[in-house]
Tab-separated table of C-alpha atoms and ligand atoms in Angstrom:
chain	number	residue	atom	x	y	z
A	1	MET	CA	25.544	25.998	41.147
A	2	GLN	CA	25.610	22.479	41.537
A	3	PHE	CA	22.593	20.428	43.028
A	4	THR	CA	22.893	17.169	45.090
A	5	GLY	CA	20.355	14.215	44.982
A	6	GLN	CA	19.295	15.436	48.430
A	7	ASP	CA	18.154	18.815	46.771
A	8	PHE	CA	15.828	16.802	44.263
A	9	SER	CA	14.114	14.728	46.923
A	10	LEU	CA	10.625	15.451	47.877
A	11	LYS	CA	7.991	14.276	50.618
A	12	HIS	CA	4.631	13.142	49.369
A	13	PRO	CA	2.498	16.288	48.480
A	14	SER	CA	-0.681	16.651	50.398
A	15	LYS	CA	-2.003	18.185	47.263
A	16	GLN	CA	-3.339	15.842	44.238
A	17	LEU	CA	-4.652	17.274	41.007
A	18	SER	CA	-8.359	17.243	41.101
A	19	GLY	CA	-9.676	15.996	37.525
A	20	ASP	CA	-8.064	14.134	34.392
A	21	THR	CA	-5.152	15.891	33.253
A	22	GLU	CA	-3.436	15.900	30.043
A	23	ILE	CA	0.437	16.621	29.901
A	24	LYS	CA	2.661	16.711	26.742
A	25	ALA	CA	6.249	17.159	26.210
A	26	SER	CA	8.915	16.560	23.557
A	27	ALA	CA	12.572	15.706	23.650
A	28	PRO	CA	15.288	15.463	21.178
A	29	SER	CA	17.660	12.619	20.521
A	30	ASN	CA	21.418	12.953	20.940
A	31	ILE	CA	24.730	11.550	19.599
A	32	ALA	CA	27.656	11.130	21.878
A	33	LEU	CA	31.046	12.693	20.555
A	34	VAL	CA	32.913	11.494	23.671
A	35	LYS	CA	31.269	8.285	24.797
A	36	TYR	CA	29.621	7.203	28.007
A	37	TRP	CA	30.690	3.457	28.433
A	38	GLY	CA	30.454	2.066	32.006
A	39	LYS	CA	28.414	3.085	35.084
A	40	HIS	CA	28.425	2.530	38.867
A	41	GLY	CA	26.168	3.395	41.776
A	42	GLU	CA	22.615	4.682	40.798
A	43	GLN	CA	23.176	5.088	36.956
A	44	LEU	CA	26.353	7.208	37.573
A	45	PRO	CA	28.760	7.321	34.608
A	46	ILE	CA	32.435	6.252	35.026
A	47	ASN	CA	33.482	8.982	32.862
A	48	PRO	CA	32.123	12.363	31.517
A	49	SER	CA	30.562	12.379	27.836
A	50	ILE	CA	29.528	15.116	25.428
A	51	SER	CA	27.039	15.061	22.784
A	52	PHE	CA	25.397	17.037	19.780
A	53	THR	CA	21.616	17.299	20.651
A	54	LEU	CA	19.504	15.993	17.415
A	55	ASN	CA	16.758	18.615	17.720
A	56	LYS	CA	14.866	17.370	14.580
A	57	SER	CA	14.608	13.728	15.850
A	58	ARG	CA	12.217	13.783	18.637
A	59	THR	CA	10.044	11.918	20.760
A	60	GLN	CA	6.676	13.297	21.443
A	61	THR	CA	4.831	12.205	24.521
A	62	THR	CA	1.231	12.700	25.902
A	63	ALA	CA	0.294	11.409	29.375
A	64	LEU	CA	-3.112	11.176	30.427
A	65	LEU	CA	-3.480	11.299	34.217
A	66	THR	CA	-6.362	10.079	36.222
A	67	PRO	CA	-6.129	10.730	40.123
A	68	LEU	CA	-6.485	7.650	41.987
A	69	GLU	CA	-8.560	7.707	45.163
A	70	ARG	CA	-6.602	5.010	46.777
A	71	PRO	CA	-2.871	5.486	45.371
A	72	GLY	CA	-0.893	2.085	45.611
A	73	GLY	CA	2.843	1.589	46.278
A	74	GLU	CA	3.734	1.192	42.496
A	75	VAL	CA	2.676	3.318	39.554
A	76	SER	CA	-0.074	2.050	37.481
A	77	PHE	CA	0.482	2.749	33.967
A	78	LYS	CA	0.084	1.532	30.369
A	79	PHE	CA	2.437	2.500	27.535
A	80	TYR	CA	1.604	3.040	23.825
A	81	PHE	CA	4.103	3.472	21.147
A	82	GLU	CA	3.064	4.722	17.749
A	83	GLY	CA	-0.587	4.167	18.687
A	84	THR	CA	-0.132	0.468	19.724
A	85	HIS	CA	0.010	-0.822	23.282
A	86	ARG	CA	3.343	-2.072	24.061
A	87	PRO	CA	3.841	-4.112	27.253
A	88	ASP	CA	7.387	-4.991	26.012
A	89	PHE	CA	8.467	-1.474	26.806
A	90	GLU	CA	6.628	-1.325	30.186
A	91	PRO	CA	9.284	-3.221	32.528
A	92	LYS	CA	11.899	-0.446	31.640
A	93	ILE	CA	9.221	2.359	32.340
A	94	ALA	CA	8.370	0.480	35.653
A	95	ALA	CA	11.996	0.231	36.789
A	96	PHE	CA	12.178	4.186	35.923
A	97	PHE	CA	9.219	4.860	37.952
A	98	LYS	CA	10.537	3.037	40.816
A	99	LYS	CA	13.711	4.619	40.737
A	100	ILE	CA	12.319	8.109	40.738
A	101	LYS	CA	10.140	7.488	43.897
A	102	ASN	CA	12.114	9.585	46.060
A	103	TYR	CA	12.373	12.553	43.896
A	104	ALA	CA	8.937	12.564	42.450
A	105	PRO	CA	6.511	10.503	45.051
A	106	PHE	CA	3.446	12.224	43.449
A	107	VAL	CA	3.686	9.960	40.425
A	108	THR	CA	2.003	6.984	42.095
A	109	ASP	CA	-1.012	9.270	42.813
A	110	TYR	CA	-2.329	8.729	39.221
A	111	GLN	CA	-3.227	6.076	36.693
A	112	TRP	CA	-1.051	6.909	33.623
A	113	LYS	CA	-1.649	6.391	30.063
A	114	ILE	CA	1.449	7.126	28.130
A	115	TYR	CA	1.502	7.897	24.270
A	116	SER	CA	4.649	8.171	22.698
A	117	ASN	CA	5.562	9.032	18.943
A	118	ASN	CA	9.045	9.406	17.327
A	119	SER	CA	9.583	12.003	14.652
A	120	PHE	CA	12.069	9.609	12.775
A	121	PRO	CA	10.960	6.332	11.090
A	122	HIS	CA	10.069	3.645	13.350
A	123	SER	CA	10.744	1.056	10.668
A	124	SER	CA	14.526	1.778	11.029
A	125	GLY	CA	14.603	-0.176	14.277
A	126	ILE	CA	16.093	3.024	16.033
A	127	ALA	CA	14.187	2.954	19.327
A	128	SER	CA	15.497	6.094	21.123
A	129	SER	CA	15.484	5.582	24.876
A	130	ALA	CA	17.283	8.750	25.182
A	131	SER	CA	14.588	10.947	23.707
A	132	GLY	CA	11.954	8.740	25.289
A	133	PHE	CA	12.986	9.007	28.846
A	134	ALA	CA	13.840	12.793	28.440
A	135	ALA	CA	10.329	13.459	27.203
A	136	LEU	CA	8.688	11.419	30.076
A	137	ALA	CA	11.019	13.202	32.487
A	138	LYS	CA	9.862	16.516	31.265
A	139	ILE	CA	6.307	15.411	31.813
A	140	ILE	CA	7.012	14.622	35.335
A	141	ILE	CA	8.682	18.001	35.820
A	142	LYS	CA	5.481	19.850	34.555
A	143	LEU	CA	3.483	18.005	37.037
A	144	GLU	CA	5.963	18.725	39.553
A	145	LYS	CA	5.648	22.391	38.733
A	146	GLN	CA	1.919	22.352	39.295
A	147	LEU	CA	2.344	20.674	42.781
A	148	TYR	CA	5.615	22.350	43.963
A	149	PRO	CA	5.578	25.849	42.062
A	150	GLN	CA	8.255	27.365	44.262
A	151	GLN	CA	11.523	26.249	42.613
A	152	THR	CA	13.780	28.032	40.241
A	153	GLU	CA	13.766	27.347	36.476
A	154	LYS	CA	17.461	26.169	37.153
A	155	TYR	CA	16.380	23.681	39.554
A	156	TYR	CA	13.735	22.192	37.256
A	157	ASP	CA	16.055	22.049	34.422
A	158	LYS	CA	18.605	20.266	36.163
A	159	LYS	CA	15.906	17.932	37.724
A	160	VAL	CA	14.712	17.062	34.219
A	161	SER	CA	18.207	15.880	33.340
A	162	PHE	CA	18.405	14.022	36.534
A	163	LEU	CA	15.279	11.994	36.310
A	164	ALA	CA	15.917	11.209	32.592
A	165	ARG	CA	19.208	9.862	33.508
A	166	LEU	CA	17.687	7.389	35.895
A	167	GLY	CA	15.662	6.013	32.951
A	168	SER	CA	18.656	5.526	30.597
A	169	GLY	CA	22.161	7.285	31.077
A	170	SER	CA	22.332	9.110	27.892
A	171	ALA	CA	18.801	10.436	28.324
A	172	ALA	CA	20.469	12.850	30.707
A	173	ARG	CA	21.961	14.743	27.713
A	174	SER	CA	18.661	14.858	25.680
A	175	THR	CA	17.201	17.797	27.687
A	176	ALA	CA	18.905	20.835	26.184
A	177	HIS	CA	20.965	21.930	23.176
A	178	PRO	CA	23.133	22.309	21.116
A	179	VAL	CA	25.595	20.435	23.229
A	180	MET	CA	25.691	18.762	26.858
A	181	ILE	CA	27.957	17.233	29.044
A	182	TRP	CA	27.170	14.650	31.499
A	183	GLY	CA	29.636	13.611	34.319
A	184	HIS	CA	31.948	15.476	36.617
A	185	HIS	CA	35.067	16.787	35.445
A	186	PRO	CA	37.224	18.739	37.442
A	187	GLN	CA	38.146	21.361	34.777
A	188	ILE	CA	34.383	21.835	33.522
A	189	LYS	CA	32.385	24.267	35.483
A	190	ASN	CA	29.263	22.798	37.146
A	191	SER	CA	29.529	19.731	35.453
A	192	SER	CA	28.061	16.703	37.354
A	193	ASP	CA	27.614	13.024	37.502
A	194	LEU	CA	23.915	13.476	38.527
A	195	TYR	CA	22.757	15.443	35.473
A	196	ALA	CA	23.873	16.963	32.153
A	197	VAL	CA	24.654	20.668	31.784
A	198	VAL	CA	24.982	22.861	28.649
A	199	PRO	CA	28.730	24.097	28.580
A	200	ASP	CA	29.309	27.610	29.029
A	201	PHE	CA	30.730	28.355	25.580
A	202	GLU	CA	29.507	29.279	22.213
A	203	LEU	CA	29.537	26.592	19.703
A	204	HIS	CA	31.784	27.577	16.579
A	205	PRO	CA	29.575	28.582	13.641
A	206	VAL	CA	31.346	25.590	11.654
A	207	PHE	CA	29.246	23.253	14.155
A	208	GLN	CA	25.983	25.224	14.080
A	209	ASN	CA	24.751	23.656	11.311
A	210	PHE	CA	25.969	20.183	11.450
A	211	ARG	CA	24.219	17.107	10.092
A	212	ASP	CA	23.936	13.403	11.348
A	213	SER	CA	22.715	11.084	8.837
A	214	ILE	CA	22.294	7.364	10.111
A	215	VAL	CA	23.472	4.644	7.494
A	216	LEU	CA	20.950	1.639	8.475
A	217	VAL	CA	23.353	-1.381	8.093
A	218	GLU	CA	21.221	-3.337	10.541
A	219	LYS	CA	17.756	-2.829	11.365
A	220	GLY	CA	15.880	-4.058	14.590
A	221	GLN	CA	17.124	-5.093	18.225
A	222	LYS	CA	20.766	-4.695	19.035
A	223	LYS	CA	22.494	-8.289	19.817
A	224	VAL	CA	23.863	-7.148	23.028
A	225	SER	CA	22.148	-4.392	25.120
A	226	SER	CA	23.848	-1.350	26.304
A	227	THR	CA	22.941	-2.438	29.977
A	228	ALA	CA	25.035	-5.548	29.303
A	229	GLY	CA	27.909	-3.580	28.001
A	230	HIS	CA	28.111	-1.068	30.666
A	231	LYS	CA	28.139	-3.824	33.031
A	232	LEU	CA	31.196	-5.483	31.322
A	233	MET	CA	33.134	-2.290	32.117
A	234	GLU	CA	33.107	-3.104	35.655
A	235	ASN	CA	36.086	-5.620	35.414
A	236	HIS	CA	37.500	-4.468	32.289
A	237	PRO	CA	41.178	-4.770	31.838
A	238	PHE	CA	41.361	-1.285	30.188
A	239	LYS	CA	38.953	0.380	32.448
A	240	ASP	CA	41.432	2.806	33.999
A	241	ILE	CA	43.205	3.634	31.140
A	242	ARG	CA	39.700	4.382	29.164
A	243	LYS	CA	38.686	6.731	32.105
A	244	ARG	CA	41.860	8.721	31.758
A	245	GLN	CA	41.345	8.911	27.980
A	246	ALA	CA	37.795	9.929	28.142
A	247	PHE	CA	38.726	12.548	30.710
A	248	ASP	CA	41.550	13.935	28.444
A	249	ARG	CA	39.246	13.827	25.389
A	250	ILE	CA	36.493	15.828	27.017
A	251	LEU	CA	38.750	18.791	27.135
A	252	GLN	CA	40.107	18.205	23.693
A	253	MET	CA	36.630	17.906	22.171
A	254	THR	CA	35.353	21.136	24.183
A	255	GLU	CA	38.338	22.886	22.647
A	256	TYR	CA	37.594	21.993	19.048
A	257	LEU	CA	34.000	22.766	19.322
A	258	LYS	CA	34.877	26.282	20.578
A	259	THR	CA	37.531	26.925	17.908
A	260	GLY	CA	35.971	25.376	15.120
A	261	ASP	CA	38.819	22.835	14.629
A	262	LEU	CA	37.112	20.678	12.230
A	263	LYS	CA	40.105	18.517	11.192
A	264	ASN	CA	40.882	17.587	14.988
A	265	PHE	CA	37.112	17.286	15.491
A	266	ILE	CA	37.004	14.543	12.776
A	267	LYS	CA	40.086	12.758	14.196
A	268	LEU	CA	38.869	12.576	17.801
A	269	THR	CA	35.169	11.871	16.853
A	270	GLU	CA	36.306	8.709	14.904
A	271	ALA	CA	38.847	7.687	17.417
A	272	GLU	CA	36.170	7.751	20.064
A	273	ALA	CA	33.893	5.516	18.100
A	274	LEU	CA	36.468	2.941	17.549
A	275	SER	CA	37.517	3.053	21.141
A	276	LEU	CA	34.211	2.326	22.421
A	277	HIS	CA	33.917	-0.752	20.118
A	278	ALA	CA	37.444	-1.562	20.877
A	279	LEU	CA	36.302	-1.690	24.411
A	280	MET	CA	33.501	-4.131	23.424
A	281	MET	CA	35.913	-6.190	21.633
A	282	THR	CA	38.541	-6.610	24.723
A	283	SER	CA	35.762	-7.142	27.321
A	284	GLU	CA	35.468	-10.665	28.952
A	285	PRO	CA	33.230	-11.986	27.389
A	286	ASN	CA	34.130	-9.988	24.097
A	287	TYR	CA	31.614	-9.281	21.478
A	288	ILE	CA	31.315	-7.365	18.112
A	289	LEU	CA	28.484	-5.274	17.066
A	290	MET	CA	29.980	-3.911	13.807
A	291	GLN	CA	28.968	-5.909	10.738
A	292	PRO	CA	31.094	-6.258	7.576
A	293	ASP	CA	29.002	-3.452	6.003
A	294	THR	CA	29.824	-1.152	9.035
A	295	LEU	CA	33.618	-1.361	7.829
A	296	LYS	CA	32.710	-0.852	4.360
A	297	ILE	CA	30.967	2.526	5.084
A	298	ILE	CA	33.689	3.590	7.219
A	299	HIS	CA	36.315	2.999	4.654
A	300	LEU	CA	33.979	4.719	2.137
A	301	ILE	CA	33.797	7.851	4.357
A	302	ARG	CA	37.365	7.949	4.647
A	303	GLU	CA	38.126	7.669	1.083
A	304	ILE	CA	35.512	10.355	0.187
A	305	ARG	CA	37.492	12.838	2.869
A	306	ASN	CA	40.714	12.057	1.529
A	307	ASN	CA	39.857	12.061	-2.446
A	308	LYS	CA	37.297	14.778	-2.407
A	309	LYS	CA	38.683	16.955	0.640
A	310	LEU	CA	35.160	16.802	2.207
A	311	PRO	CA	34.904	17.188	6.199
A	312	VAL	CA	32.897	14.330	6.854
A	313	CYS	CA	33.312	11.741	9.458
A	314	PHE	CA	31.677	8.785	11.235
A	315	THR	CA	30.595	7.844	14.765
A	316	LEU	CA	29.034	4.744	16.161
A	317	ASP	CA	26.724	3.976	19.209
A	318	ALA	CA	26.322	0.564	20.583
A	319	GLY	CA	25.337	-0.978	17.338
A	320	ALA	CA	26.323	-1.637	13.630
A	321	ASN	CA	24.646	1.633	12.217
A	322	VAL	CA	26.896	4.222	11.236
A	323	HIS	CA	26.160	7.899	12.007
A	324	VAL	CA	27.654	10.416	9.239
A	325	LEU	CA	28.673	13.553	10.704
A	326	TYR	CA	29.034	16.612	8.397
A	327	PRO	CA	28.481	20.466	7.968
A	328	GLY	CA	25.308	21.484	6.364
A	329	ASN	CA	27.026	22.975	3.568
A	330	ILE	CA	28.349	19.733	1.876
A	331	ALA	CA	25.011	17.888	2.230
A	332	LYS	CA	24.087	18.081	-1.299
A	333	GLU	CA	27.485	16.965	-2.587
A	334	LEU	CA	27.553	13.975	-0.238
A	335	LYS	CA	23.986	13.038	-1.248
A	336	GLN	CA	25.142	12.875	-4.920
A	337	THR	CA	28.524	11.245	-4.264
A	338	PHE	CA	27.903	8.936	-1.247
A	339	PHE	CA	24.558	8.312	0.262
A	340	SER	CA	22.735	7.829	-3.350
A	341	LYS	CA	25.444	5.222	-4.343
A	342	ILE	CA	25.316	2.797	-1.234
A	343	PRO	CA	22.724	-0.012	-0.981
A	344	HIS	CA	21.293	0.981	2.467
A	345	ASP	CA	18.530	3.045	3.734
A	346	VAL	CA	19.582	6.284	5.187
A	347	ILE	CA	17.750	8.433	7.807
A	348	TYR	CA	18.962	12.024	6.589
A	349	ASP	CA	16.855	14.263	8.869
A	350	PHE	CA	18.442	12.859	12.063
A	351	VAL	CA	19.974	16.308	12.736
B	1	PMV	O1	22.176	5.299	27.810
B	1	PMV	P1	22.548	4.028	27.568
B	1	PMV	O2	22.549	2.984	28.585
B	1	PMV	O3	21.635	3.372	26.313
B	1	PMV	O4	24.199	4.001	26.935
B	1	PMV	C1	24.444	4.629	25.857
B	1	PMV	C2	25.728	4.317	25.442
B	1	PMV	C3	26.226	4.985	24.157
B	1	PMV	O5	25.233	5.382	23.363
B	1	PMV	C4	27.191	3.925	23.454
B	1	PMV	C5	27.112	6.015	24.415
B	1	PMV	C6	26.523	7.218	24.794
B	1	PMV	O6	27.317	8.205	25.483
B	1	PMV	O7	25.388	7.633	24.295
């Protein structure tokens, strides 16, 4: 069953929670295997994407809600990250609250204090907007359930992803596990541009204890934001080719995940990472997010795979850090032969 944006819109409730209320939620990060790059309309993707859910790398969020006697037009809130007030994060959250007004009009009825913590080290500079917005969307749906309890679990599940998407596109894929697909594909049942879905196949055992360790080549803020990168896809000379490529690759990737075809999984995952960065390097204006050490690490991974016959590969998001993907049973060997030998910090538990 598919939902439309209309299904998720709500009239302002007559009911308001009476006293102060605390709502907690936690959401995982995710790593895309076939990437979302380029969007249109109200945060809709130009192509479908598929990701692994990183269940151990989570954002935990607590919201303290105080009912307002005279609610205003905008949401009144303060955002705290790892215990510190962070006004620099607030414009993105304010924009999110604005975008969800039709779908969650009740958010303006409260004064919000939002406290967020990440389970992965924040010194890494990896700020996960995906897990952050997914956790906030979960809190909003928990509130909606108290005000409008009549909907089905299916409805609430899809709406969490729908709302998270309006905060950050990839956040749509941070609401369930182990794999999520976001974006409509004619050959994928129930897939939608509006929210992500868990595909209707069992993940092959080979992928059930998979790891993602991040080699921190560069800490801190990205030089070009994803928002700017998505925008450059609007007039990109390879936009149509990329769209076709991603639609084909989603089907290939789902096949490999189903059948446990590790060899082709590795080939496709790396091809996707390089395609993403090739799009950045061929946009107008072009830009390069990879650093010399990004390439060094990539070459080392390929060397280890070829020389030691270990099923390890890399992927990249919109930055210089390298995500190293491998089955859990080679974790020890990789640590000894690879991670312990490179001069970079590594986040191992980004699983
Ligand atoms: O969700 P955003 O707007 O930060 O974009 C994420 C884009 C990539 O991480 C590069 C790819 C993806 O599908 O997650």
